[in-house]
């Protein structure tokens, strides 16, 4: 959709690379005439589709999908005090229908607690209705005053998956939080994205939650990106919205709730973590095109090669692979460049000599070449795609591991952050010490009680006061 | 989610039946506290998912899916004069972000021409970029002042598929309109919904179109429901939004465009046309549950029956059927009632005698029973589901056919409409005669140049003035 003029900035200039890759690989057009709103190109939308299909599959194991309205009447939105405080500066308000002022202002959902919970109050009657586990994937809106960025900080979040569950007891809600963290791990593992899990400090939890567990990824520049959150809501909202049930003894009880969200930041992380100087690198599981076939039809064997390429394409399609054959009138080198930019994991080159030998050349987007037997090509492609996935995962794990840096002094903390790392410290979980850490290092406490295969979860002395503390992540965030 | 209290009104009381079926079959909750906004229950959402998956499959043949922002800045929205006139009374306006008034008011899209076409102006450069064929499935908003109805007349249309194509010439755009009418026919044929196709009168076309072809269904009460429209936009919008391309001679040309829409009214028609006094009847292609297995485990053969039912379930699932086994602690009769209400096409009853005979009883939601061999049950279920589909289709066709009534006088027109029919008249296509028809019969001219297997498309004399006229549909619409 745009001319391929100039070249992609090197990945080391991450901010330039990210801005450029969005249009060069046809993910997103940033020229929409409202700040913070962007357009999904068909190719970007196809990536989104495969990513969200995976998410749906996971959620459908024990949730059901629903859809609630976008517009929330002011009186419902304003019911839960903490929640309002958290969102009141960020809410878009609809005030007019046509030229008529509305009797009741309508909020565009920034998140849907206040749209969903009045209905849950109607739906929940008895303990037999519990647990209730529903989710929706919707557009939500935040009037961001900070700098907006495509996929990362948006005014229209186009792809917000929000799950809202209801349980009889606090412990059951806690168990649900853990279950959903498990789903999240599985989801990101499928995208080859290593995550850290930690409990946000109290002052940074979701407005109206008992606690918030956050899932972060470490971006190429060492900044962290929050790519998922699970909130234990306790009875905050059930009190406000009267979400009660009759227990086995016939008594009314307040329900316990959780909510849980994942947005298109998942795709920001996907793109950013795996790409390289040549462009995107997509894990096969979510690549719209898993393999591109490039027939090398120079000379007079043109028809032979084309016929063999077509057979290869139909064999692979029949086996369920997402394959494209590129027969455009372009030099092979230009085609390679084009598909590499778009992150297609595997290129299959087929020329006269390959056919004669009953082979096809398989070139991984991640580097190596190998020759596959045409007779068993589906098995070969399965194997090579699995190797590509492992290669992508290993590289992302290496990156994450090398950017998690354990430190035990404030000076070392500063150095670690200035070197583009995320620091692991011990912290006593007192606000005063937390403030000291954040101010001194111009950073944020991401969370404590860290769970990551790369971080020792042992207790230690608080980096500020020396009292007993828990392993805690400190980083510079998006 | 609600107690099954009372009973469903008979289908003959269509309005009462429709209102009741929505909550009884758990399609939609109408209790959301804003007029014209409704909540999709999980079961309704699952029906929607299968219906829209079909629509996507059809569109993906030659369109690509995209996603554009919901919010349209006032200056873009106000560019095309006819278009504004058509929508200005129906547009919701966002005027505030937090407590801050916005510099530029933002419209919630009532439809996306003015969001998409400024981008098309950027995307289109040369004839080589043509045709462009994109679609999106999104929520759109209309501040309806008429009475709102779930799935039919909404303030948030949650499921608007809108396609927007760009072509070099007017004729190519016209060919695209025909292609999309073909897709629409195939889509509704898959839902067993008979449609009529006709050209809307000039005063009723889409604001900014050269012409509008509409697709209507005849509802149980004889009213027509518009369930699709295809618009030839000519160069109206390309002029306004500067959507130009360089032709082969290096000259700038205005592009020709089409747009095309289908909404959740498709689901209103699906539910309404096929249901009966017992509840929904879903065509197998879009039924979330295609077959329910009810083990009849009375007496001591309990374990045997359950084991056989489990095997049956896993055999059918392995063959790709959407199957549920109902082992709830309820009387079989109560289960039958429950699944019939939800429109599950096939019930498989399995008791001790069935197992002994190597059989299972297949009860169609549409009426007949037959015994299937367990050894070849997948073939049997395939056959029975196909019969159910044919039965549903035949009934809907019979309904449609019997409600299309050819008349050749104004008195006969009135009678036909008062009897709950859609009338076929001849009309000269002059406004004056059109007004006479609409006023006299308190009805609408749906469209002319009718295409329907049940209507003779022959020309005839205008029912008002006697001049040559085309076959024209007149009805009372939703």
CSV table of C-alpha atoms in Angstrom, one decimal, chain A residues 71-227:
chain,number,residue,atom,x,y,z
A,71,UNK,CA,-22.0,2.9,26.0
A,72,UNK,CA,-22.2,3.1,29.8
A,73,UNK,CA,-24.8,5.5,31.4
A,74,UNK,CA,-23.2,8.1,33.7
A,75,UNK,CA,-25.0,6.9,36.8
A,76,UNK,CA,-23.7,3.3,36.5
A,77,UNK,CA,-20.2,4.5,35.6
A,78,UNK,CA,-20.1,6.7,38.7
A,79,UNK,CA,-21.1,4.1,41.2
A,80,UNK,CA,-17.8,2.7,42.3
A,81,UNK,CA,-15.7,5.5,43.9
A,82,UNK,CA,-12.2,4.1,43.5
A,83,UNK,CA,-13.0,3.0,40.0
A,84,UNK,CA,-14.1,6.5,39.0
A,85,UNK,CA,-11.0,8.0,40.4
A,86,UNK,CA,-8.9,5.7,38.3
A,87,UNK,CA,-10.7,6.6,35.1
A,88,UNK,CA,-12.4,9.9,35.3
A,89,UNK,CA,-9.7,11.8,33.4
A,90,UNK,CA,-9.6,9.3,30.6
A,91,UNK,CA,-13.2,8.8,29.7
A,92,UNK,CA,-14.7,10.0,26.5
A,93,UNK,CA,-18.3,11.2,26.9
A,94,UNK,CA,-21.1,11.1,24.4
A,95,UNK,CA,-23.3,14.1,25.1
A,96,UNK,CA,-25.4,14.5,22.0
A,97,UNK,CA,-27.5,12.3,19.7
A,98,UNK,CA,-27.9,14.3,16.5
A,99,UNK,CA,-28.3,17.9,17.6
A,100,UNK,CA,-30.2,16.8,20.8
A,101,UNK,CA,-28.4,16.9,24.1
A,102,UNK,CA,-28.8,13.5,25.8
A,103,UNK,CA,-30.6,13.3,29.2
A,104,UNK,CA,-28.0,11.0,30.5
A,105,UNK,CA,-24.4,11.3,29.4
A,106,UNK,CA,-22.9,8.1,28.0
A,107,UNK,CA,-19.3,7.0,28.6
A,108,UNK,CA,-17.3,5.0,26.0
A,109,UNK,CA,-16.2,2.0,28.0
A,110,UNK,CA,-12.6,2.4,29.1
A,111,UNK,CA,-13.1,-1.2,30.5
A,112,UNK,CA,-16.4,-2.8,31.1
A,113,UNK,CA,-16.9,-3.5,34.9
A,114,UNK,CA,-19.7,-0.9,35.1
A,115,UNK,CA,-21.4,-2.2,31.9
A,116,UNK,CA,-21.3,-5.8,32.9
A,117,UNK,CA,-21.8,-5.9,36.6
A,118,UNK,CA,-25.4,-4.4,36.6
A,119,UNK,CA,-26.3,-7.4,34.4
A,120,UNK,CA,-24.4,-9.9,36.6
A,121,UNK,CA,-26.6,-8.6,39.5
A,122,UNK,CA,-29.6,-9.7,37.4
A,123,UNK,CA,-28.1,-13.0,36.3
A,124,UNK,CA,-26.8,-14.3,39.6
A,125,UNK,CA,-29.4,-15.8,41.9
A,126,UNK,CA,-28.1,-18.8,43.6
A,127,UNK,CA,-24.9,-20.7,44.4
A,128,UNK,CA,-25.9,-23.1,41.6
A,129,UNK,CA,-25.2,-20.3,39.1
A,130,UNK,CA,-21.6,-20.1,40.2
A,131,UNK,CA,-18.9,-19.8,39.0
A,132,UNK,CA,-19.8,-17.5,36.1
A,133,UNK,CA,-17.0,-17.0,33.6
A,134,UNK,CA,-17.5,-14.8,30.6
A,135,UNK,CA,-15.3,-12.8,28.3
A,136,UNK,CA,-15.6,-10.4,25.4
A,137,UNK,CA,-13.2,-9.0,22.8
A,138,UNK,CA,-14.1,-5.4,22.1
A,139,UNK,CA,-12.9,-1.9,21.4
A,140,UNK,CA,-12.4,0.3,24.5
A,141,UNK,CA,-11.4,4.0,24.8
A,142,UNK,CA,-9.0,6.0,26.9
A,143,UNK,CA,-8.5,9.7,26.4
A,144,UNK,CA,-4.7,9.3,26.8
A,145,UNK,CA,-2.8,12.5,27.6
A,146,UNK,CA,0.6,10.8,27.4
A,147,UNK,CA,2.2,10.4,24.0
A,148,UNK,CA,0.2,7.8,22.0
A,149,UNK,CA,1.8,5.0,20.1
A,150,UNK,CA,0.3,2.4,17.7
A,151,UNK,CA,-0.5,-0.9,19.4
A,152,UNK,CA,1.0,0.4,22.7
A,153,UNK,CA,-0.8,3.5,23.9
A,154,UNK,CA,-4.0,4.1,22.1
A,155,UNK,CA,-7.1,6.1,22.4
A,156,UNK,CA,-9.1,3.3,20.8
A,157,UNK,CA,-7.9,0.0,22.0
A,158,UNK,CA,-9.4,-2.1,19.2
A,159,UNK,CA,-8.7,-5.5,20.6
A,160,UNK,CA,-9.4,-5.6,24.4
A,161,UNK,CA,-10.1,-9.1,25.7
A,162,UNK,CA,-11.7,-8.7,29.1
A,163,UNK,CA,-12.7,-11.6,31.2
A,164,UNK,CA,-15.1,-11.2,34.2
A,165,UNK,CA,-15.7,-14.1,36.6
A,166,UNK,CA,-17.9,-14.4,39.6
A,167,UNK,CA,-17.2,-16.9,42.5
A,168,UNK,CA,-18.7,-17.9,45.8
A,169,UNK,CA,-15.6,-17.3,47.9
A,170,UNK,CA,-12.5,-15.1,48.0
A,171,UNK,CA,-10.3,-18.3,47.7
A,172,UNK,CA,-12.1,-19.5,44.6
A,173,UNK,CA,-11.6,-16.1,43.0
A,174,UNK,CA,-7.9,-16.3,43.9
A,175,UNK,CA,-7.7,-19.8,42.3
A,176,UNK,CA,-9.3,-18.3,39.2
A,177,UNK,CA,-6.6,-15.6,39.1
A,178,UNK,CA,-4.0,-18.3,39.1
A,179,UNK,CA,-5.8,-20.3,36.4
A,180,UNK,CA,-5.9,-17.2,34.2
A,181,UNK,CA,-2.2,-16.5,34.8
A,182,UNK,CA,-1.7,-20.1,33.5
A,183,UNK,CA,-3.7,-19.4,30.4
A,184,UNK,CA,-1.7,-16.2,29.9
A,185,UNK,CA,1.6,-18.1,30.1
A,186,UNK,CA,0.3,-20.6,27.6
A,187,UNK,CA,-0.9,-17.9,25.3
A,188,UNK,CA,2.4,-16.0,25.3
A,189,UNK,CA,4.4,-19.3,25.1
A,190,UNK,CA,2.5,-19.9,21.9
A,191,UNK,CA,3.7,-16.5,20.7
A,192,UNK,CA,7.3,-17.3,21.9
A,193,UNK,CA,7.1,-14.3,24.2
A,194,UNK,CA,8.8,-14.8,27.6
A,195,UNK,CA,6.9,-13.0,30.4
A,196,UNK,CA,7.5,-12.0,34.0
A,197,UNK,CA,4.7,-12.2,36.5
A,198,UNK,CA,4.5,-10.0,39.5
A,199,UNK,CA,2.2,-8.4,42.0
A,200,UNK,CA,1.8,-4.7,41.3
A,201,UNK,CA,2.4,-2.4,44.3
A,202,UNK,CA,-0.8,-1.3,46.1
A,203,UNK,CA,-0.6,2.2,44.7
A,204,UNK,CA,-0.5,0.8,41.2
A,205,UNK,CA,-3.3,-1.8,41.3
A,206,UNK,CA,-6.5,-1.7,39.3
A,207,UNK,CA,-8.9,0.9,40.7
A,208,UNK,CA,-11.3,-1.3,42.8
A,209,UNK,CA,-9.1,-4.4,43.1
A,210,UNK,CA,-7.9,-6.3,46.1
A,211,UNK,CA,-4.7,-6.9,44.2
A,212,UNK,CA,-3.4,-6.9,40.6
A,213,UNK,CA,-1.0,-9.4,39.1
A,214,UNK,CA,0.7,-8.1,36.0
A,215,UNK,CA,2.3,-9.8,33.1
A,216,UNK,CA,5.2,-7.9,31.5
A,217,UNK,CA,7.5,-8.4,28.5
A,218,UNK,CA,11.0,-6.8,28.2
A,219,UNK,CA,11.1,-4.9,24.9
A,220,UNK,CA,14.3,-4.7,22.8
A,221,UNK,CA,15.2,-1.4,24.3
A,222,UNK,CA,14.9,-2.8,27.8
A,223,UNK,CA,11.7,-1.0,28.6
A,224,UNK,CA,8.9,-3.2,30.0
A,225,UNK,CA,5.5,-3.5,28.4
A,226,UNK,CA,2.5,-4.6,30.4
A,227,UNK,CA,0.8,-7.2,28.3
